[in-house]
Coordinates of C-alpha atoms and ligand atoms in Angstrom, one line a residue:
X8 CA -6.5 -23.8 1.3
X9 CA -9.9 -22.8 2.6
X10 CA -7.9 -20.3 4.6
X11 CA -6.4 -18.7 1.6
X12 CA -9.4 -18.4 -0.1
X13 CA -11.2 -16.8 2.9
X14 CA -8.4 -14.3 3.2
X15 CA -8.9 -13.2 -0.4
X16 CA -12.3 -12.3 0.0
X17 CA -11.4 -10.4 2.7
X18 CA -9.6 -7.8 0.6
X19 CA -11.5 -8.4 -2.9
X20 CA -14.0 -6.0 -2.1
X21 CA -16.0 -5.3 -5.3
X22 CA -13.8 -8.0 -7.2
X23 CA -15.6 -10.5 -5.0
X24 CA -18.2 -11.6 -7.7
X25 CA -15.3 -12.0 -9.9
X26 CA -13.1 -14.1 -7.9
X27 CA -16.1 -16.4 -7.4
X28 CA -17.0 -16.5 -11.0
X29 CA -13.0 -17.8 -11.5
X30 CA -13.8 -20.3 -9.0
X31 CA -16.8 -21.4 -10.6
X32 CA -15.3 -21.5 -13.8
X33 CA -12.2 -23.4 -12.6
X34 CA -15.1 -26.5 -11.0
X35 CA -16.4 -26.3 -14.1
X36 CA -13.4 -26.7 -16.0
X37 CA -12.3 -30.1 -13.6
X38 CA -15.7 -31.4 -14.4
X39 CA -15.3 -31.2 -18.2
X40 CA -12.0 -32.3 -18.0
X41 CA -13.2 -35.3 -15.8
X42 CA -16.0 -35.9 -18.5
X43 CA -13.4 -35.4 -21.3
X44 CA -11.3 -38.3 -19.6
X45 CA -14.0 -40.4 -18.5
X46 CA -15.3 -40.6 -21.9
X47 CA -11.9 -41.5 -23.6
X48 CA -11.4 -44.0 -21.1
X49 CA -15.0 -45.4 -21.7
X50 CA -14.3 -45.2 -25.5
X51 CA -11.1 -47.1 -24.9
X52 CA -12.4 -49.5 -22.8
X53 CA -15.5 -50.5 -25.4
X54 CA -12.8 -50.6 -28.1
X55 CA -10.5 -52.9 -26.1
X56 CA -13.4 -55.2 -25.0
X57 CA -14.7 -55.8 -28.4
X58 CA -11.1 -56.5 -29.4
X59 CA -11.0 -58.9 -26.9
X60 CA -14.2 -60.2 -27.5
X61 CA -13.5 -60.4 -30.9
X62 CA -16.9 -58.8 -31.6
X63 CA -17.0 -55.9 -34.2
X64 CA -16.7 -52.1 -32.6
X65 CA -19.8 -50.5 -32.4
X66 CA -19.6 -47.4 -34.3
X67 CA -22.5 -45.5 -32.7
X68 CA -20.5 -46.2 -29.2
X69 CA -17.7 -44.5 -30.7
X70 CA -19.1 -41.3 -32.3
X71 CA -21.5 -40.8 -29.0
X72 CA -18.5 -41.1 -26.8
X73 CA -16.1 -39.1 -29.2
X74 CA -18.9 -36.6 -29.2
X75 CA -18.6 -36.4 -25.0
X76 CA -15.2 -35.9 -25.3
X77 CA -15.4 -33.3 -28.0
X78 CA -17.8 -31.5 -25.5
X79 CA -15.4 -32.3 -22.5
X80 CA -12.5 -30.6 -24.4
X81 CA -14.3 -27.7 -25.8
X82 CA -16.0 -27.2 -22.6
X83 CA -12.8 -27.1 -20.6
X84 CA -11.2 -24.7 -23.0
X85 CA -14.4 -22.2 -22.6
X86 CA -14.2 -22.5 -18.9
X87 CA -10.4 -22.1 -18.9
X88 CA -10.6 -18.7 -21.0
X89 CA -13.7 -17.7 -18.5
X90 CA -11.6 -18.7 -15.5
X91 CA -8.9 -16.7 -16.7
X92 CA -10.5 -13.7 -17.9
X93 CA -12.2 -13.2 -14.5
X94 CA -9.0 -14.1 -12.6
X95 CA -6.7 -11.2 -14.5
X96 CA -9.2 -8.5 -14.5
X97 CA -10.0 -9.4 -10.5
X98 CA -6.5 -9.5 -9.9
X99 CA -5.6 -5.8 -11.4
X100 CA -8.7 -4.4 -10.4
X101 CA -7.7 -5.7 -6.9
X102 CA -4.7 -4.2 -6.5
X103 CA -5.7 -1.2 -8.0
X104 CA -8.5 -0.8 -5.6
X105 CA -6.2 -2.1 -2.5
X106 CA -3.5 0.8 -3.3
X107 CA -6.4 3.3 -3.2
X108 CA -8.0 1.9 -0.2
X109 CA -4.9 2.1 1.5
X110 CA -3.6 5.3 0.1
X111 CA -7.3 6.8 1.3
X112 CA -6.8 5.5 5.1
X113 CA -3.2 7.0 5.1
X114 CA -4.3 10.4 4.4
X115 CA -7.2 9.7 7.7
X116 CA -4.4 8.1 9.6
X117 CA -3.0 9.9 12.6
X118 CA 0.6 10.9 12.0
X119 CA 1.8 8.9 15.2
X120 CA 1.2 5.7 12.6
X121 CA 4.1 7.0 10.6
X122 CA 6.2 7.1 13.7
X123 CA 6.1 3.8 14.6
X124 CA 6.0 2.3 11.2
X125 CA 8.9 2.7 8.9
X126 CA 8.1 4.1 5.4
X127 CA 9.5 0.8 3.9
X128 CA 6.8 -1.1 5.7
X129 CA 4.0 1.2 3.9
X130 CA 5.8 1.0 0.6
X131 CA 6.7 -2.2 0.5
X132 CA 2.8 -3.2 1.5
X133 CA 1.7 -0.9 -1.3
X134 CA 4.4 -2.0 -3.9
X135 CA 5.9 -5.3 -3.4
X136 CA 3.4 -7.1 -1.6
X137 CA 0.4 -5.8 -3.5
X138 CA 2.5 -6.6 -7.1
X139 CA 3.1 -10.2 -5.8
X140 CA -0.4 -10.9 -5.3
X141 CA -1.4 -9.2 -8.7
X142 CA 1.1 -11.5 -10.2
X143 CA 1.6 -14.7 -8.6
X144 CA -0.6 -14.7 -5.7
X145 CA -3.7 -15.2 -7.4
X146 CA -2.4 -17.9 -9.4
X147 CA -1.0 -19.6 -6.4
X148 CA -4.5 -19.7 -5.0
X149 CA -5.7 -20.8 -8.1
X150 CA -3.6 -23.6 -8.6
X151 CA -4.1 -25.0 -5.3
X152 CA -7.8 -24.5 -5.8
X153 CA -8.0 -26.3 -9.5
X154 CA -5.2 -29.2 -8.1
X155 CA -7.5 -30.2 -5.1
X156 CA -10.9 -30.1 -7.0
X157 CA -9.6 -31.8 -10.3
X158 CA -7.9 -34.7 -8.5
X159 CA -11.5 -34.9 -6.2
X160 CA -13.5 -35.1 -9.4
X161 CA -11.3 -37.5 -11.2
X162 CA -11.5 -39.7 -8.1
X163 CA -15.4 -39.4 -8.6
X164 CA -15.4 -40.2 -12.2
X165 CA -13.1 -43.5 -11.7
X166 CA -15.3 -44.5 -8.3
X167 CA -18.1 -45.9 -10.7
X168 CA -15.8 -47.4 -13.2
X169 CA -13.6 -49.1 -10.3
X170 CA -14.1 -48.9 -6.8
X171 CA -10.9 -50.5 -5.4
X172 CA -9.0 -47.7 -7.5
X173 CA -11.2 -44.8 -6.3
X174 CA -10.4 -45.8 -2.8
X175 CA -6.6 -46.1 -3.1
X176 CA -6.9 -42.5 -4.8
X177 CA -9.2 -41.3 -1.5
X178 CA -6.5 -42.6 0.7
X179 CA -3.7 -41.2 -1.2
X180 CA -5.4 -37.8 -1.4
X181 CA -5.8 -38.1 2.7
X182 CA -2.5 -39.0 3.2
X183 CA -1.2 -36.1 1.2
X184 CA -3.3 -33.5 2.7
X185 CA -2.0 -34.8 6.6
X186 CA 1.9 -34.2 5.2
X187 CA 0.7 -31.0 4.3
X188 CA -1.2 -30.0 7.6
X189 CA 2.3 -31.4 8.9
X190 CA 4.7 -29.7 7.5
X191 CA 2.6 -26.3 6.6
X192 CA 2.9 -24.7 10.2
X193 CA 6.8 -24.7 10.0
X194 CA 6.9 -23.6 6.4
X195 CA 4.1 -21.0 7.5
X196 CA 6.4 -19.7 10.4
X197 CA 9.3 -19.2 8.1
X198 CA 7.7 -17.5 5.2
X199 CA 6.3 -15.3 8.2
X200 CA 10.1 -14.5 8.9
X201 CA 11.1 -14.3 5.4
X202 CA 8.1 -11.6 4.7
X203 CA 9.3 -9.6 7.4
X204 CA 12.9 -9.7 6.3
X205 CA 11.9 -8.5 2.7
X206 CA 10.3 -5.7 4.2
X207 CA 12.7 -4.8 6.3
X208 CA 15.4 -4.9 3.3
X209 CA 12.9 -2.9 1.6
X210 CA 13.0 -0.2 4.3
X211 CA 16.7 -0.2 4.3
X212 CA 17.1 0.4 0.9
X213 CA 14.5 3.2 0.6
X214 CA 16.3 4.9 3.5
X215 CA 19.9 4.6 1.9
X216 CA 18.4 5.8 -1.5
X217 CA 16.7 8.8 -0.1
X218 CA 19.1 9.7 2.5
X219 CA 22.0 9.3 0.1
X220 CA 23.4 12.8 0.0
X221 CA 23.4 12.9 3.7
X222 CA 25.3 9.5 3.9
X223 CA 27.8 10.8 1.4
X224 CA 28.6 14.1 3.4
X225 CA 29.0 12.4 6.3
X226 CA 31.2 9.8 4.7
X227 CA 28.9 7.2 6.4
X228 CA 28.7 4.9 3.1
X229 CA 30.8 2.1 4.8
X230 CA 28.1 1.5 7.5
X231 CA 25.1 2.1 5.6
X232 CA 26.4 -0.4 3.1
X233 CA 27.2 -2.7 5.8
X234 CA 23.7 -2.7 7.2
X235 CA 22.4 -3.3 3.9
X236 CA 24.8 -5.9 3.1
X237 CA 23.5 -7.4 6.5
X238 CA 19.7 -7.1 5.7
X239 CA 20.8 -8.6 1.9
X240 CA 22.3 -11.7 3.6
X241 CA 19.4 -12.0 6.0
X242 CA 17.4 -12.2 3.4
X243 CA 19.6 -14.8 1.4
X244 CA 19.6 -16.8 4.5
X245 CA 16.0 -16.7 5.3
X246 CA 15.1 -17.9 1.6
X247 CA 17.7 -20.9 2.1
X248 CA 16.1 -21.8 5.5
X249 CA 12.3 -21.7 3.8
X250 CA 13.8 -24.0 0.9
X251 CA 15.4 -26.3 3.3
X252 CA 11.9 -26.7 5.6
X253 CA 10.1 -26.7 2.4
X254 CA 12.1 -28.9 0.0
X255 CA 11.8 -32.1 2.1
X256 CA 8.0 -31.5 2.4
X257 CA 7.4 -31.4 -0.9
X258 CA 9.6 -34.5 -1.6
X259 CA 7.0 -36.4 1.0
X260 CA 4.4 -35.0 -0.7
X261 CA 5.3 -36.0 -4.2
X262 CA 6.6 -39.6 -2.7
X263 CA 3.1 -40.0 -1.5
X264 CA 1.5 -39.4 -4.8
X265 CA 4.1 -41.9 -6.5
X266 CA 3.3 -44.4 -4.1
X267 CA -0.3 -43.9 -4.9
X268 CA 0.2 -44.4 -8.8
X269 CA 2.1 -47.6 -7.6
X270 CA -0.6 -49.0 -5.2
X271 CA -3.0 -48.4 -8.5
X272 CA -0.8 -50.3 -11.1
X273 CA -0.2 -52.8 -8.3
X274 CA -3.6 -53.6 -7.4
X275 CA -4.8 -53.8 -11.4
X276 CA -1.7 -56.2 -12.3
X277 CA -2.4 -58.4 -9.0
X278 CA -6.2 -58.5 -9.7
X279 CA -5.2 -59.2 -13.1
X280 CA -2.9 -62.2 -12.3
X281 CA -6.0 -63.1 -10.0
X282 CA -8.5 -62.8 -12.8
X283 CA -10.7 -60.6 -11.2
X284 CA -10.5 -58.0 -13.7
X285 CA -10.2 -58.1 -17.3
X286 CA -6.7 -57.1 -19.0
X287 CA -8.5 -54.1 -20.8
X288 CA -9.6 -52.6 -17.5
X289 CA -6.0 -53.5 -16.1
X290 CA -4.6 -51.3 -18.9
X291 CA -7.2 -48.6 -18.5
X292 CA -6.4 -48.2 -14.7
X293 CA -2.6 -48.2 -15.5
X294 CA -3.2 -44.9 -17.8
X295 CA -5.5 -43.4 -15.3
X296 CA -3.1 -43.8 -12.5
X297 CA -0.4 -41.4 -14.5
X298 CA -3.6 -38.6 -14.9
X299 CA -5.2 -38.9 -11.7
X300 CA -3.3 -37.1 -9.4
X301 CA -1.6 -34.6 -11.9
X302 CA -4.1 -31.7 -10.2
X303 CA -2.7 -32.4 -6.6
X304 CA 1.1 -32.7 -7.5
X305 CA 0.8 -29.3 -9.4
X306 CA -0.7 -27.8 -6.2
X307 CA 2.2 -29.6 -3.8
X308 CA 4.7 -27.8 -6.3
X309 CA 2.9 -24.9 -5.3
X310 CA 3.1 -25.5 -1.0
X311 CA 6.2 -23.5 -0.7
X312 CA 4.8 -20.2 -2.1
X313 CA 1.5 -20.8 -0.5
X314 CA 2.8 -19.5 2.6
X315 CA 4.2 -16.0 0.7
X316 CA 0.3 -15.9 -0.4
X317 CA -0.8 -16.1 3.0
X318 CA 1.7 -13.3 4.5
X319 CA 0.9 -11.1 1.3
X320 CA -2.7 -11.4 1.9
X321 CA -2.6 -10.8 5.9
X322 CA -0.1 -7.8 5.2
X323 CA -2.6 -6.3 2.7
X324 CA -5.4 -7.2 5.2
X325 CA -3.5 -5.4 8.0
X326 CA -2.7 -2.1 5.8
X327 CA -6.6 -2.1 5.0
X328 CA -7.3 -2.1 8.7
X329 CA -5.1 0.9 9.5
X330 CA -6.6 2.7 12.5
X331 CA -8.0 6.3 11.1
X332 CA -9.3 9.1 12.9
X333 CA -12.5 9.5 13.9
X334 CA -14.6 12.1 12.1
X335 CA -17.8 14.0 12.0
X336 CA -20.0 15.1 9.0
X337 CA -19.5 18.9 8.8
X338 CA -18.3 19.7 5.3
X339 CA -17.8 23.4 5.6
X340 CA -17.3 26.4 7.6
X341 CA -18.4 29.9 7.7
X342 CA -15.9 31.6 9.3
X343 CA -12.0 30.5 10.1
X344 CA -11.3 31.5 13.8
X345 CA -9.3 28.9 15.5
X346 CA -9.9 28.6 19.4
X347 CA -7.2 26.5 21.1
X348 CA -8.6 25.5 24.5
X349 CA -6.8 24.0 27.7
X350 CA -5.2 21.6 25.3
X351 CA -2.9 18.5 26.3
X352 CA -0.4 16.8 24.0
X353 CA 2.2 14.2 24.2
X354 CA 4.4 12.4 21.9
X355 CA 3.8 9.0 22.7
X356 CA 5.2 9.2 26.4
X357 CA 6.6 12.6 26.0
X358 CA 4.4 15.4 27.5
X359 CA 4.4 18.5 25.4
X360 CA 1.4 20.7 26.2
X361 CA -0.2 20.5 29.5
X362 CA -3.6 22.8 29.0
X363 CA -2.5 25.4 26.5
X364 CA -5.1 27.6 25.5
X365 CA -4.8 30.7 22.4
X366 CA -6.9 32.4 20.0
X367 CA -6.3 32.7 16.5
X368 CA -8.5 35.4 14.9
X369 CA -10.2 35.0 11.6
X370 CA -8.7 37.0 8.6
X371 CA -5.3 37.7 10.5
X372 CA -1.8 37.0 10.5
X373 CA -0.7 35.2 13.5
X374 CA 3.2 34.5 13.9
X375 CA 4.4 32.0 16.3
X376 CA 7.8 32.5 17.6
X377 CA 9.7 30.6 20.3
X378 CA 12.9 28.6 20.7
X379 CA 13.7 25.5 18.8
X380 CA 11.4 22.5 20.3
X381 CA 8.9 24.7 21.8
X382 CA 6.3 23.4 20.0
X383 CA 5.7 26.0 17.0
X384 CA 5.2 22.9 14.5
X385 CA 3.0 20.9 17.0
X386 CA 0.4 23.4 17.9
X387 CA 0.3 24.0 13.8
X388 CA -0.4 20.3 13.6
X389 CA -2.6 20.1 16.1
X390 CA -5.0 23.0 14.7
X391 CA -4.9 21.4 11.0
X392 CA -5.8 17.8 12.8
X393 CA -2.5 16.1 11.9
X394 CA -2.4 14.7 15.1
X395 CA -5.6 14.5 17.9
X396 CA -5.0 16.3 20.8
X397 CA -4.9 14.4 24.1
X398 CA -7.5 16.7 25.9
X399 CA -8.9 20.1 26.0
X400 CA -10.2 20.6 22.3
X401 CA -9.6 22.8 19.1
X402 CA -12.6 24.9 17.9
X403 CA -13.0 26.3 14.2
X404 CA -16.1 28.2 13.3
X405 CA -17.3 27.2 16.9
X406 CA -17.2 23.6 16.4
X407 CA -14.7 21.1 17.4
X408 CA -12.3 19.9 14.5
X409 CA -13.2 16.3 15.2
X410 CA -17.1 17.1 14.2
X411 CA -15.5 17.9 10.5
X412 CA -15.3 15.2 8.1
X413 CA -11.6 15.4 7.7
X414 CA -11.3 15.7 3.9
X415 CA -13.3 18.8 4.5
X416 CA -11.5 20.1 7.4
X417 CA -8.0 19.6 5.5
X418 CA -9.2 21.2 2.4
X419 CA -9.9 24.2 4.7
X420 CA -6.0 24.7 5.1
X421 CA -3.2 25.5 2.8
X422 CA 0.3 24.5 3.7
X423 CA 3.6 25.6 2.8
X424 CA 6.3 23.6 4.4
X425 CA 10.0 24.5 4.9
X426 CA 10.4 21.0 3.0
X427 CA 9.1 21.3 -0.6
X428 CA 7.7 18.7 -2.6
X429 CA 7.2 18.5 -6.1
X430 CA 5.9 15.5 -8.0
X431 CA 7.2 14.3 -11.2
X432 CA 4.7 16.0 -13.1
X433 CA 5.0 19.0 -15.4
X434 CA 5.6 22.7 -13.6
X435 CA 2.0 23.2 -14.7
X436 CA 0.2 20.3 -12.9
X437 CA 2.6 20.9 -9.9
X438 CA 0.8 24.3 -9.2
X439 CA -2.6 23.2 -10.3
X440 CA -2.1 20.5 -7.5
X441 CA -3.3 23.3 -5.3
X442 CA -6.9 23.4 -7.3
X443 CA -7.1 21.3 -10.2
X444 CA -9.9 23.2 -11.6
X445 CA -7.8 26.2 -12.2
X446 CA -7.4 27.5 -15.9
X447 CA -4.0 28.1 -17.5
X448 CA -4.3 32.0 -17.3
X449 CA -4.9 31.6 -13.3
X450 CA -1.6 29.3 -13.0
X451 CA 0.3 31.8 -15.1
X452 CA -1.1 34.5 -13.1
X453 CA -0.4 33.2 -9.5
X454 CA 3.2 32.0 -10.8
X455 CA 3.9 35.5 -11.9
X456 CA 2.9 36.8 -8.4
X457 CA 5.2 34.0 -6.7
X458 CA 8.0 35.1 -8.8
X459 CA 8.6 32.2 -10.5
X460 CA 7.1 32.9 -14.1
X461 CA 10.4 34.1 -15.1
X462 CA 12.4 31.5 -14.6
X463 CA 9.6 28.6 -15.6
X464 CA 9.8 30.3 -19.0
X465 CA 13.6 29.5 -19.3
X466 CA 12.7 26.0 -18.6
X467 CA 13.0 23.7 -21.7
X468 CA 9.2 23.6 -22.2
X469 CA 8.3 26.3 -20.1
X470 CA 4.8 25.3 -17.9
X471 CA 4.9 21.8 -19.5
X472 CA 8.5 21.1 -18.5
X473 CA 8.4 17.5 -16.6
X474 CA 10.0 18.0 -13.0
X475 CA 12.2 15.1 -11.8
X476 CA 11.2 13.1 -8.8
X477 CA 10.8 15.8 -6.1
X478 CA 11.7 18.7 -8.0
X479 CA 15.4 17.7 -8.0
X480 CA 16.1 19.2 -10.9
X481 CA 15.1 22.9 -9.4
X482 CA 17.1 24.9 -6.9
X483 CA 15.6 25.2 -3.3
X484 CA 14.6 28.8 -3.8
X485 CA 12.7 27.6 -7.0
X486 CA 11.0 24.7 -5.5
X487 CA 9.8 26.9 -2.7
X488 CA 8.5 29.8 -5.1
X489 CA 6.3 27.0 -7.2
X490 CA 5.2 25.8 -3.9
X491 CA 4.1 29.3 -3.1
X492 CA 2.3 29.4 -6.4
X493 CA 0.8 26.1 -5.4
X494 CA -0.7 27.6 -2.1
X495 CA -2.1 30.6 -3.6
X496 CA -4.2 28.7 -6.0
X497 CA -6.0 26.5 -3.5
X498 CA -9.0 28.1 -2.5
X499 CA -8.9 27.6 1.4
X500 CA -9.6 29.8 4.3
X501 CA -6.6 29.0 6.7
X502 CA -2.9 29.2 5.3
X503 CA 0.1 27.6 7.6
X504 CA 3.4 29.0 6.5
X505 CA 6.8 27.4 8.2
X506 CA 9.2 29.7 7.0
X507 CA 8.4 29.4 3.8
X508 CA 10.6 32.3 2.2
X509 CA 14.0 30.9 3.7
X510 CA 15.3 29.9 0.3
X511 CA 14.4 32.6 -1.7
X512 CA 17.2 34.8 -2.4
X513 CA 17.1 38.5 -1.1
X514 CA 16.3 40.2 -4.5
X515 CA 12.8 38.4 -4.9
X516 CA 12.2 37.9 -1.5
X517 CA 10.8 41.5 -1.1
X518 CA 8.2 41.1 -4.0
X519 CA 7.4 37.6 -2.9
X520 CA 6.3 38.9 0.5
X521 CA 4.3 41.5 -0.9
X522 CA 2.6 38.9 -3.3
X523 CA 2.1 36.9 -0.6
X524 CA 0.7 39.4 1.6
X525 CA -1.7 41.0 -1.1
X526 CA -3.0 36.9 -1.6
X527 CA -3.0 36.0 2.2
X528 CA -5.2 39.3 2.8
X529 CA -8.4 38.1 4.4
X530 CA -7.3 34.8 5.1
X531 CA -6.3 33.3 8.8
X532 CA -2.6 32.6 8.6
X533 CA -0.5 31.0 11.0
X534 CA 3.1 31.5 10.4
X535 CA 6.0 29.8 12.3
X536 CA 8.1 33.1 11.8
X537 CA 11.9 33.7 12.3
X538 CA 12.0 37.0 10.2
X539 CA 11.8 40.2 11.6
X540 CA 9.7 41.7 9.1
X541 CA 7.3 39.1 9.2
X542 CA 6.6 39.1 13.1
X543 CA 6.5 42.6 12.9
X544 CA 4.1 43.0 10.4
X545 CA 2.0 40.2 12.1
X546 CA -1.6 41.3 13.4
X547 CA -1.0 38.9 16.6
X548 CA 2.4 36.9 17.9
X549 CA 2.4 33.9 20.1
X550 CA 5.3 33.7 22.1
X551 CA 6.1 29.7 22.8
X552 CA 8.6 28.5 25.4
X553 CA 9.2 24.7 26.1
X554 CA 5.8 23.9 25.6
X555 CA 3.9 26.8 27.3
X556 CA 2.2 29.8 25.7
X557 CA 4.4 32.2 27.3
X558 CA 2.3 35.4 25.9
X559 CA 0.3 36.9 23.4
X560 CA 0.2 40.1 21.6
X561 CA 1.3 42.8 19.0
X562 CA 4.9 43.5 18.6
X563 CA 5.0 46.7 20.6
X564 CA 3.0 45.3 23.3
X565 CA 5.3 42.0 23.6
X566 CA 8.1 44.2 23.9
X567 CA 7.0 45.9 26.6
X568 CA 5.4 42.6 28.7
X569 CA 7.5 39.7 27.5
X570 CA 11.4 39.2 28.3
X571 CA 11.8 35.8 26.1
X572 CA 10.1 37.9 23.2
X573 CA 12.6 40.9 23.5
X574 CA 15.4 38.5 23.8
X575 CA 14.3 36.7 20.8
X576 CA 14.0 40.0 18.7
X577 CA 17.3 41.1 20.1
X578 CA 18.7 37.9 18.8
X579 CA 17.7 38.1 15.5
X580 CA 18.5 41.8 15.4
X581 CA 22.2 40.7 16.0
X582 CA 22.0 37.9 13.7
X583 CA 20.9 40.3 10.8
X584 CA 23.7 42.9 11.9
X585 CA 26.5 40.2 12.2
X586 CA 25.4 39.2 8.5
X587 CA 25.6 42.8 7.4
X588 CA 29.2 43.1 8.7
X589 CA 30.2 40.1 7.6
Ligands
ATP613 N1 7.0 12.9 15.7 C1 7.8 13.5 16.9 N2 7.5 12.4 17.8 C2 8.3 12.6 18.9 N3 8.4 14.0 19.5 C3 8.2 14.9 18.6 C4 7.7 15.0 17.3 N4 7.6 15.9 16.6 C5 8.3 16.8 17.8 N5 8.5 16.2 18.9 C6 9.0 16.8 19.9 O1 8.3 18.0 20.7 C7 9.2 18.9 20.9 C8 8.2 20.1 20.1 O2 8.3 20.0 18.7 P1 8.4 21.0 17.8 O3 8.3 20.6 16.1 O4 6.9 21.3 18.1 O5 9.0 22.4 17.7 P2 9.1 23.8 17.2 O6 8.8 24.6 18.0 O7 8.7 23.5 15.8 O8 11.0 23.3 16.6 P3 11.7 24.2 15.8 O9 11.7 25.7 15.8 O10 13.2 23.5 15.9 O11 11.3 23.5 14.4 C9 10.6 18.8 20.5 O12 10.9 18.1 21.7 C10 10.5 17.3 19.5 O13 11.6 16.5 19.9

């Protein structure tokens, strides 16, 4: 239990004081409960004593003890309210704060992390695990804590009343704790396995749902369902195994307390028969034996889920400790020139760049061309620090990009990717994502320039139409144009385009290119281009070949000095000719 509470404090952050208040009120609640029960016992004892001795019942005693009992009950109710209030506020605040904290860390995590950790692990952590902590986790911790405290306090109240019973209670408590220690290790091991099975199932389900169109188109439904079924069956087996381990442990735990109750009753009856205690005291001890272990028994019934709470807390702590890339404190840049200097980079053990150097001039358009897998995307990802270089350095504004605050550096980049992601929000907000401070007129202006105003106006609620997740209710070209409008609105100095116009139909493409050119004027543009017009119009072209920078120059220069470029251009021209003839 102490381990659980310690783990809870690690992730509690600002809510630590509320957790402390919750625990404090739980202790106070148990004290009030003990006082109430103790008072009732003394009250009954006096009444029985008087009746037994054929004396009149002293009313003043009854008033005082009734008052104490009332105080105990009212205090208990008040403390229960305060404990619950602090518990609920702390658990939901903690959930939200941990999601935000982990979300923020994910933003500053090296992209390599996402490669080696399935999306399901991360999303499972952020949704299921934190969700479980919010709803059941904190209740488990509270019940375990209350169970132990309540029994200990009850034992303390009974001790002065009858030392023999007090000792029986303490022995029973120790035996219960011992059985707990013996079985807990095994149960924890099982729940750890179960937790990883749950996360795996989460990941497979997510993959299945996300890739449903690909699965269908390749007729792989049966194989994927088989994998999903396999994971579901493993989960079922895992749950049954946990129950098989925990059920006997819970039974032994319960049996110990029932034996404790029997021992109290037995000792009371024995002593009554021996004449060492009065009958009314024996009655009181027998009555109290049914109450004294109730808290601990309740805690025992939670043992099977205690492991889940520990696993959840560990999973959250692990996500909180995500390695983030180190950052500096520069928050702005004057010039947007990028210098790639002798950069070395490998994907895990797969070397890609072995000392490449190139200059991306400020305010100009640089096109990157090269065969598939030559390293175009990787170069852009290194310049924007999605990944960190293994050797050499990348300077922007003559400063190593590692010296910038990561958020500030990223705010100077606008990306237009081939895979467009739109949020489950209105069209207007999707565009405003590029600049939340932009006014409606600015949104409409960029939408017009990105050639999306007309189709937006045809949507049921125009700019206020809520898009389905990922913009799945729009065509690929429409999604891409909205993403271009969004990019246009972002006030950044550097723009990275990854074949941004590939899904735009020919009739809009010319206008879109014009709009893009107008808006990108003066910015440092890095475009991974396959279209001849984009390449020919660029101020500088970088030719990449299998992880090397083969050549750099203008279209005219490269036609003279680069065979790879010449071949690339002639392939493009052939492709266009083939398309026209077709
Ligand atoms: N996340 C990754 N993990 C491991 N290897 C990767 C990763 N991303 C890219 N690679 C490898 O690095 C090499 C360069 O990839 P990159 O995406 O930079 O090439 P590219 O020129 O942009 O290709 P394309 O034109 O096909 O998009 C490829 O061999 C690719 O397999």
